[in-house]
């Protein structure tokens, strides 16, 4: 095995903004991120590097051709590309390099804390041991914290369109490493895979001290039913996406009452909207409904390589967000961290000091 890949260096945000001062404010603001799939940060350049290191052939001539293939129109067509792309991840070093690259880029944009998803079932299917997956990511977390000051935690996602047995096997395999995990989540294709399919998994994770979150992707079949289930039956600690909730004042009231935070990814929400059932402007609709919204980048490698600063800038433009709203969402983010209150208070104090100085 050869050594670690060089950590890429990145320039600042590139998305156009009509108020450059607000762009600078965003860039400098201490931020957190809760909805980022590590495998969704696997950039085309790194895919080629890992394929070379692992002696694998890729069906693309170059990075541009690979990126040109990232064309999708709904969740299943996105997921097909995303799962195919992660096959180059084979060794502990691969997972370390993947996670470190994300953390380095996030830190360069003043993300001071991140909770990151990963999809172990997909790696176990390919015969990669869970110790390599979690071990590599955990090493990257420690190295990034020491070198760059970014703190992070890890959320194990159940791939909801695989069998319940496969999800339980992944949880059981991961539990010996539970000290390296903070929670479990639920991602992948929601159609026909309602959250209650994972009732036992969530209960077991909780019994082991893990937190629980779940994707309720935009415009899925039975979306309101599924949002109700996670809110009132499975009692999740957070909801990922969840924008269709604005269609139900009753569910909005429950979410507000429970103080639920929504990790919203406007890039994805905008891309995947097929029907006119939810406003294009999900962030605005949710904020105006009085919901706790925090913004994340989801799968940036497949979404124009736009990381958090670009995502926030696009959200500002689309949703006409004010500086106060950006600060409010940043605060919702730190308050939603799965960390001791004292640690959250330190991060909130950093945010407040920044706002005061700005
Ligand atoms: N939704 C569902 N599954 C996913 C996503 C998402 O946003 N990203 C990666 N897997
Ligand atoms: Zn997601």
CSV table of C-alpha atoms and ligand atoms in Angstrom, one decimal:
chain,number,residue,atom,x,y,z
A,1,UNK,CA,0.0,0.0,0.0
A,2,UNK,CA,1.3,3.4,-0.8
A,3,UNK,CA,1.1,6.5,1.4
A,4,UNK,CA,-1.8,8.9,2.0
A,5,UNK,CA,-3.0,11.0,-0.8
A,6,UNK,CA,-2.0,14.6,-0.8
A,7,UNK,CA,-4.7,16.7,0.9
A,8,UNK,CA,-6.2,18.9,-1.8
A,9,UNK,CA,-6.2,22.7,-1.3
A,10,UNK,CA,-9.3,24.6,-2.2
A,11,UNK,CA,-10.0,28.2,-3.0
A,12,UNK,CA,-12.9,30.1,-1.3
A,13,UNK,CA,-16.5,30.0,-2.3
A,14,UNK,CA,-17.3,30.5,-6.0
A,15,UNK,CA,-21.0,30.8,-6.2
A,16,UNK,CA,-22.1,34.3,-7.2
A,17,UNK,CA,-23.6,36.6,-4.6
A,18,UNK,CA,-25.3,39.9,-5.0
A,19,UNK,CA,-24.1,41.2,-1.7
A,20,UNK,CA,-20.3,40.5,-1.5
A,21,UNK,CA,-20.2,41.7,2.1
A,22,UNK,CA,-22.7,39.0,3.1
A,23,UNK,CA,-20.5,36.5,1.2
A,24,UNK,CA,-17.5,37.5,3.3
A,25,UNK,CA,-19.6,37.3,6.4
A,26,UNK,CA,-20.7,33.7,5.5
A,27,UNK,CA,-17.1,32.7,4.7
A,28,UNK,CA,-15.8,33.8,8.1
A,29,UNK,CA,-18.8,32.6,10.2
A,30,UNK,CA,-18.2,29.6,12.5
A,31,UNK,CA,-20.4,26.9,11.1
A,32,UNK,CA,-21.5,23.3,11.7
A,33,UNK,CA,-22.7,20.7,9.3
A,34,UNK,CA,-25.0,17.8,10.1
A,35,UNK,CA,-26.1,16.4,6.7
A,36,UNK,CA,-23.2,15.4,4.7
A,37,UNK,CA,-22.7,11.8,3.4
A,38,UNK,CA,-19.0,11.1,3.4
A,39,UNK,CA,-19.3,8.9,0.3
A,40,UNK,CA,-21.1,11.9,-1.3
A,41,UNK,CA,-17.9,13.9,-0.8
A,42,UNK,CA,-15.9,11.5,-2.9
A,43,UNK,CA,-14.6,13.8,-5.7
A,44,UNK,CA,-13.9,12.5,-9.2
A,45,UNK,CA,-10.2,13.3,-8.8
A,46,UNK,CA,-10.0,11.2,-5.7
A,47,UNK,CA,-11.9,8.4,-7.3
A,48,UNK,CA,-9.2,8.2,-10.0
A,49,UNK,CA,-6.5,8.3,-7.3
A,50,UNK,CA,-8.1,5.6,-5.2
A,51,UNK,CA,-8.8,3.4,-8.3
A,52,UNK,CA,-5.1,3.6,-9.2
A,53,UNK,CA,-3.9,2.8,-5.7
A,54,UNK,CA,-6.3,-0.2,-5.6
A,55,UNK,CA,-5.5,-1.4,-9.1
A,56,UNK,CA,-9.0,-0.9,-10.4
A,57,UNK,CA,-10.2,0.3,-13.8
A,58,UNK,CA,-12.8,3.0,-14.1
A,59,UNK,CA,-15.1,3.3,-17.1
A,60,UNK,CA,-14.3,6.9,-17.7
A,61,UNK,CA,-11.5,8.5,-19.7
A,62,UNK,CA,-10.9,11.3,-17.3
A,63,UNK,CA,-12.3,13.5,-14.5
A,64,UNK,CA,-14.4,15.6,-16.9
A,65,UNK,CA,-16.0,12.5,-18.5
A,66,UNK,CA,-16.8,11.1,-15.0
A,67,UNK,CA,-18.3,14.4,-13.9
A,68,UNK,CA,-20.3,14.6,-17.1
A,69,UNK,CA,-22.0,11.3,-16.1
A,70,UNK,CA,-23.4,12.8,-12.9
A,71,UNK,CA,-26.8,13.4,-14.4
A,72,UNK,CA,-29.9,12.4,-12.3
A,73,UNK,CA,-33.5,13.5,-12.1
A,74,UNK,CA,-34.8,11.8,-8.9
A,75,UNK,CA,-33.6,10.1,-5.8
A,76,UNK,CA,-33.1,6.6,-7.4
A,77,UNK,CA,-31.2,7.9,-10.4
A,78,UNK,CA,-29.0,9.9,-8.0
A,79,UNK,CA,-28.4,6.9,-5.8
A,80,UNK,CA,-27.3,4.7,-8.7
A,81,UNK,CA,-24.5,7.0,-9.5
A,82,UNK,CA,-23.6,7.6,-5.8
A,83,UNK,CA,-23.4,3.8,-5.0
A,84,UNK,CA,-21.4,3.1,-8.2
A,85,UNK,CA,-18.9,5.8,-7.3
A,86,UNK,CA,-18.1,4.5,-3.9
A,87,UNK,CA,-16.8,1.1,-5.1
A,88,UNK,CA,-13.2,2.5,-5.2
A,89,UNK,CA,-13.3,2.7,-1.4
A,90,UNK,CA,-11.5,-0.5,-0.4
A,91,UNK,CA,-9.1,0.1,2.5
A,92,UNK,CA,-8.7,1.8,5.8
A,93,UNK,CA,-6.4,4.3,4.1
A,94,UNK,CA,-9.1,5.1,1.5
A,95,UNK,CA,-11.7,5.9,4.2
A,96,UNK,CA,-9.1,8.0,6.0
A,97,UNK,CA,-8.3,10.0,2.9
A,98,UNK,CA,-11.9,10.5,2.0
A,99,UNK,CA,-12.9,11.8,5.5
A,100,UNK,CA,-9.7,13.9,5.8
A,101,UNK,CA,-10.4,15.6,2.5
A,102,UNK,CA,-13.9,16.5,3.5
A,103,UNK,CA,-12.8,17.7,6.9
A,104,UNK,CA,-10.0,19.8,5.4
A,105,UNK,CA,-12.3,21.4,3.0
A,106,UNK,CA,-15.0,22.0,5.6
A,107,UNK,CA,-12.4,23.5,8.0
A,108,UNK,CA,-11.2,25.8,5.2
A,109,UNK,CA,-14.7,27.2,5.2
A,110,UNK,CA,-14.8,27.7,9.0
A,111,UNK,CA,-16.9,24.6,9.7
A,112,UNK,CA,-15.8,24.0,13.3
A,113,UNK,CA,-18.0,21.0,13.9
A,114,UNK,CA,-19.5,18.3,11.7
A,115,UNK,CA,-21.5,15.2,12.1
A,116,UNK,CA,-21.0,13.0,9.1
A,117,UNK,CA,-23.0,10.1,7.6
A,118,UNK,CA,-21.6,6.9,6.2
A,119,UNK,CA,-23.3,3.9,4.6
A,120,UNK,CA,-21.6,0.7,6.0
A,121,UNK,CA,-23.9,-1.8,4.3
A,122,UNK,CA,-22.6,-0.8,0.9
A,123,UNK,CA,-19.0,-1.4,2.0
A,124,UNK,CA,-19.7,-4.6,3.8
A,125,UNK,CA,-21.4,-5.9,0.6
A,126,UNK,CA,-18.0,-5.4,-1.1
A,127,UNK,CA,-16.2,-7.3,1.6
A,128,UNK,CA,-14.6,-4.3,3.2
A,129,UNK,CA,-14.4,-4.9,7.0
A,130,UNK,CA,-16.2,-2.5,9.2
A,131,UNK,CA,-13.0,-2.0,11.2
A,132,UNK,CA,-11.4,-0.5,8.0
A,133,UNK,CA,-14.3,1.8,7.4
A,134,UNK,CA,-14.8,3.1,10.9
A,135,UNK,CA,-11.1,3.0,11.7
A,136,UNK,CA,-10.1,5.0,8.7
A,137,UNK,CA,-12.7,7.7,9.3
A,138,UNK,CA,-11.9,7.8,13.0
A,139,UNK,CA,-8.2,8.3,12.2
A,140,UNK,CA,-9.1,11.2,9.9
A,141,UNK,CA,-11.3,12.8,12.5
A,142,UNK,CA,-8.5,12.7,15.1
A,143,UNK,CA,-5.9,14.0,12.6
A,144,UNK,CA,-8.2,16.8,11.3
A,145,UNK,CA,-9.0,17.9,14.9
A,146,UNK,CA,-5.3,18.0,15.8
A,147,UNK,CA,-4.1,19.7,12.6
A,148,UNK,CA,-7.0,21.9,11.7
A,149,UNK,CA,-9.1,22.3,14.8
A,150,UNK,CA,-12.3,20.9,13.3
A,151,UNK,CA,-14.2,18.6,15.6
A,152,UNK,CA,-16.5,15.9,14.2
A,153,UNK,CA,-18.6,12.9,14.9
A,154,UNK,CA,-19.9,9.9,12.9
A,155,UNK,CA,-23.4,8.8,12.1
A,156,UNK,CA,-24.0,5.2,10.8
A,157,UNK,CA,-26.8,5.3,8.2
A,158,UNK,CA,-29.0,2.3,7.4
A,159,UNK,CA,-29.5,2.0,3.7
A,160,UNK,CA,-33.3,1.7,3.8
A,161,UNK,CA,-33.8,-0.1,0.5
A,162,UNK,CA,-31.5,-3.0,1.5
A,163,UNK,CA,-33.0,-5.6,3.8
A,164,UNK,CA,-33.8,-5.0,7.5
A,165,UNK,CA,-31.5,-8.0,8.2
A,166,UNK,CA,-28.6,-6.4,6.4
A,167,UNK,CA,-29.1,-3.2,8.4
A,168,UNK,CA,-29.1,-5.1,11.6
A,169,UNK,CA,-26.0,-7.0,10.6
A,170,UNK,CA,-24.2,-3.7,9.9
A,171,UNK,CA,-25.3,-2.3,13.3
A,172,UNK,CA,-24.1,-5.4,15.1
A,173,UNK,CA,-20.8,-5.3,13.3
A,174,UNK,CA,-20.4,-1.6,14.2
A,175,UNK,CA,-21.4,-1.8,17.8
A,176,UNK,CA,-17.9,-2.9,19.0
A,177,UNK,CA,-16.9,0.5,17.6
A,178,UNK,CA,-19.7,2.4,19.2
A,179,UNK,CA,-17.3,4.8,21.0
A,180,UNK,CA,-16.5,6.1,17.5
A,181,UNK,CA,-20.2,6.7,16.6
A,182,UNK,CA,-22.6,9.3,17.9
A,183,UNK,CA,-25.8,8.1,16.2
A,184,UNK,CA,-27.6,6.2,13.5
A,185,UNK,CA,-29.5,7.6,10.6
A,186,UNK,CA,-31.7,6.4,7.7
A,187,UNK,CA,-30.9,7.2,4.1
A,188,UNK,CA,-31.3,5.9,0.5
A,189,UNK,CA,-34.5,5.1,-1.4
A,190,UNK,CA,-37.5,6.0,0.7
A,191,UNK,CA,-40.2,4.7,-1.7
A,192,UNK,CA,-41.5,1.4,-0.2
A,193,UNK,CA,-39.1,1.6,2.7
A,194,UNK,CA,-40.9,3.4,5.5
A,195,UNK,CA,-39.1,4.4,8.7
A,196,UNK,CA,-40.9,1.8,10.8
A,197,UNK,CA,-38.9,-0.9,8.9
A,198,UNK,CA,-36.1,0.1,11.2
A,199,UNK,CA,-38.0,0.3,14.5
A,200,UNK,CA,-35.9,-2.4,16.1
A,201,UNK,CA,-32.6,-1.0,14.8
A,202,UNK,CA,-33.4,2.4,16.3
A,203,UNK,CA,-34.4,0.9,19.6
A,204,UNK,CA,-31.2,-1.1,19.8
A,205,UNK,CA,-29.0,1.9,18.8
A,206,UNK,CA,-30.7,4.0,21.5
A,207,UNK,CA,-30.1,1.2,24.0
A,208,UNK,CA,-26.4,1.5,23.2
A,209,UNK,CA,-26.5,5.3,23.8
A,210,UNK,CA,-26.7,6.4,20.2
A,211,UNK,CA,-28.8,9.2,18.9
A,212,UNK,CA,-31.3,8.7,16.0
A,213,UNK,CA,-32.0,10.7,12.9
A,214,UNK,CA,-33.8,9.9,9.7
A,215,UNK,CA,-34.1,11.2,6.1
A,216,UNK,CA,-37.5,12.2,5.0
A,217,UNK,CA,-36.6,13.2,1.5
A,218,UNK,CA,-38.5,15.7,-0.5
A,219,UNK,CA,-41.7,14.7,-2.3
A,220,UNK,CA,-41.4,11.0,-1.6
A,221,UNK,CA,-44.5,8.8,-1.7
A,222,UNK,CA,-46.2,8.9,1.8
A,223,UNK,CA,-43.9,11.7,2.8
A,224,UNK,CA,-46.3,13.2,5.4
A,225,UNK,CA,-47.1,9.8,6.8
A,226,UNK,CA,-43.4,9.1,7.2
A,227,UNK,CA,-42.7,12.4,8.8
A,228,UNK,CA,-45.5,11.7,11.3
A,229,UNK,CA,-44.0,8.3,12.0
A,230,UNK,CA,-40.5,9.6,12.7
A,231,UNK,CA,-41.9,12.5,14.8
A,232,UNK,CA,-44.5,10.8,16.9
A,233,UNK,CA,-43.7,7.1,16.9
A,234,UNK,CA,-40.0,6.6,16.4
A,235,UNK,CA,-39.2,9.9,18.2
A,236,UNK,CA,-36.1,10.8,16.2
A,237,UNK,CA,-33.8,13.4,17.6
A,238,UNK,CA,-33.5,15.2,14.2
A,239,UNK,CA,-34.9,15.0,10.7
A,240,UNK,CA,-32.8,15.2,7.5
A,241,UNK,CA,-34.6,17.1,4.8
A,242,UNK,CA,-38.2,16.9,5.8
A,243,UNK,CA,-39.3,20.0,3.8
A,244,UNK,CA,-42.8,18.6,2.9
A,245,UNK,CA,-43.7,19.1,6.6
A,246,UNK,CA,-44.8,22.7,5.6
A,247,UNK,CA,-47.8,21.1,3.9
A,248,UNK,CA,-49.2,20.0,7.3
A,249,UNK,CA,-49.7,22.7,10.0
A,250,UNK,CA,-50.4,19.9,12.5
A,251,UNK,CA,-47.0,18.3,11.9
A,252,UNK,CA,-45.3,21.7,12.0
A,253,UNK,CA,-46.9,22.3,15.4
A,254,UNK,CA,-45.6,18.9,16.6
A,255,UNK,CA,-42.1,19.5,15.3
A,256,UNK,CA,-42.0,23.0,16.9
A,257,UNK,CA,-43.3,21.6,20.2
A,258,UNK,CA,-40.6,18.9,20.2
A,259,UNK,CA,-37.9,21.4,19.2
A,260,UNK,CA,-36.9,19.2,16.2
A,261,UNK,CA,-34.1,20.5,14.1
A,262,UNK,CA,-34.2,19.9,10.3
A,263,UNK,CA,-31.0,19.4,8.4
A,264,UNK,CA,-31.9,21.0,5.0
A,265,UNK,CA,-29.9,20.6,1.8
A,266,UNK,CA,-31.4,23.1,-0.6
A,267,UNK,CA,-29.2,22.0,-3.4
A,268,UNK,CA,-30.7,18.5,-3.3
A,269,UNK,CA,-34.2,19.6,-2.5
A,270,UNK,CA,-34.2,21.9,-5.6
A,271,UNK,CA,-32.7,19.3,-7.8
A,272,UNK,CA,-35.1,16.5,-6.9
A,273,UNK,CA,-38.4,18.3,-6.9
A,274,UNK,CA,-40.5,16.6,-9.5
A,275,UNK,CA,-44.0,17.7,-8.5
A,276,UNK,CA,-45.3,21.0,-7.2
A,277,UNK,CA,-46.2,19.7,-3.8
A,278,UNK,CA,-43.7,21.7,-1.9
A,279,UNK,CA,-42.5,25.2,-2.5
A,280,UNK,CA,-39.3,25.4,-4.5
A,281,UNK,CA,-38.0,27.6,-1.7
A,282,UNK,CA,-38.0,25.0,1.1
A,283,UNK,CA,-35.7,27.0,3.3
A,284,UNK,CA,-37.9,30.0,3.3
A,285,UNK,CA,-41.1,28.0,3.8
A,286,UNK,CA,-39.6,26.2,6.8
A,287,UNK,CA,-38.1,29.2,8.4
A,288,UNK,CA,-41.4,31.1,8.0
A,289,UNK,CA,-43.2,28.2,9.6
A,290,UNK,CA,-41.1,28.7,12.6
A,291,UNK,CA,-39.1,25.5,12.2
A,292,UNK,CA,-35.5,25.0,13.3
A,293,UNK,CA,-33.5,24.8,10.1
A,294,UNK,CA,-29.8,24.3,9.6
A,295,UNK,CA,-28.3,24.1,6.1
A,296,UNK,CA,-25.9,21.4,4.9
A,297,UNK,CA,-24.2,20.3,1.6
A,298,UNK,CA,-25.5,16.6,1.5
A,299,UNK,CA,-23.4,15.1,-1.4
A,300,UNK,CA,-21.3,17.9,-2.6
A,301,UNK,CA,-19.1,15.9,-5.0
A,302,UNK,CA,-22.2,15.0,-7.0
A,303,UNK,CA,-23.7,18.5,-6.7
A,304,UNK,CA,-21.2,20.7,-8.6
A,305,UNK,CA,-18.5,20.3,-5.9
A,306,UNK,CA,-20.3,23.0,-3.9
A,307,UNK,CA,-19.5,22.8,-0.2
A,308,UNK,CA,-21.1,24.7,2.6
A,309,UNK,CA,-20.2,28.3,1.7
A,310,UNK,CA,-21.5,27.9,-1.8
A,311,UNK,CA,-24.6,26.1,-0.6
A,312,UNK,CA,-25.3,29.0,1.9
A,313,UNK,CA,-24.7,31.6,-0.8
A,314,UNK,CA,-27.1,29.9,-3.2
A,315,UNK,CA,-29.6,29.7,-0.3
A,316,UNK,CA,-29.2,33.4,0.4
A,317,UNK,CA,-29.9,34.2,-3.3
A,318,UNK,CA,-32.8,31.9,-3.6
A,319,UNK,CA,-34.5,32.4,-0.3
A,320,UNK,CA,-33.5,36.1,0.2
A,321,UNK,CA,-31.9,35.2,3.6
A,322,UNK,CA,-30.8,38.0,5.8
A,323,UNK,CA,-27.7,38.1,7.9
A,324,UNK,CA,-29.9,37.6,11.0
A,325,UNK,CA,-31.5,34.5,9.5
A,326,UNK,CA,-28.0,33.0,8.6
A,327,UNK,CA,-26.9,33.6,12.2
A,328,UNK,CA,-30.1,32.1,13.5
A,329,UNK,CA,-29.6,28.9,11.4
A,330,UNK,CA,-26.0,28.7,12.5
A,331,UNK,CA,-27.1,28.9,16.1
A,332,UNK,CA,-29.8,26.2,15.5
A,333,UNK,CA,-27.0,24.1,14.1
A,334,UNK,CA,-24.7,24.4,17.2
A,335,UNK,CA,-27.7,23.9,19.5
A,336,UNK,CA,-28.5,20.7,17.6
A,337,UNK,CA,-25.1,19.2,18.0
A,338,UNK,CA,-24.9,15.8,19.7
A,339,UNK,CA,-22.4,17.1,22.3
A,340,UNK,CA,-22.5,18.1,25.9
A,341,UNK,CA,-24.2,21.4,26.6
A,342,UNK,CA,-20.9,23.0,27.7
A,343,UNK,CA,-19.3,22.2,24.4
A,344,UNK,CA,-22.2,23.6,22.5
A,345,UNK,CA,-22.0,26.8,24.6
A,346,UNK,CA,-18.4,27.3,23.6
A,347,UNK,CA,-19.3,27.0,19.9
A,348,UNK,CA,-22.3,29.4,20.3
A,349,UNK,CA,-20.0,31.9,22.1
A,350,UNK,CA,-17.7,31.8,19.2
A,351,UNK,CA,-20.6,32.5,16.8
A,352,UNK,CA,-21.7,35.3,19.0
A,353,UNK,CA,-18.3,36.9,19.2
A,354,UNK,CA,-18.0,36.7,15.4
A,355,UNK,CA,-21.4,38.4,15.0
A,356,UNK,CA,-20.5,41.1,17.5
A,357,UNK,CA,-17.2,41.8,15.8
A,358,UNK,CA,-18.7,41.8,12.3
B,1,LIG,N1,-31.2,11.1,0.6
B,1,LIG,C1,-31.2,9.8,0.6
B,1,LIG,N2,-30.2,9.0,0.5
B,1,LIG,C2,-29.0,9.6,0.3
B,1,LIG,C3,-28.9,10.9,0.2
B,1,LIG,C4,-30.0,11.8,0.4
B,1,LIG,O1,-30.0,13.0,0.5
B,1,LIG,N3,-27.6,11.2,0.0
B,1,LIG,C5,-26.9,10.0,0.0
B,1,LIG,N4,-27.8,9.0,0.2
B,2,LIG,ZN1,-28.8,13.1,2.7
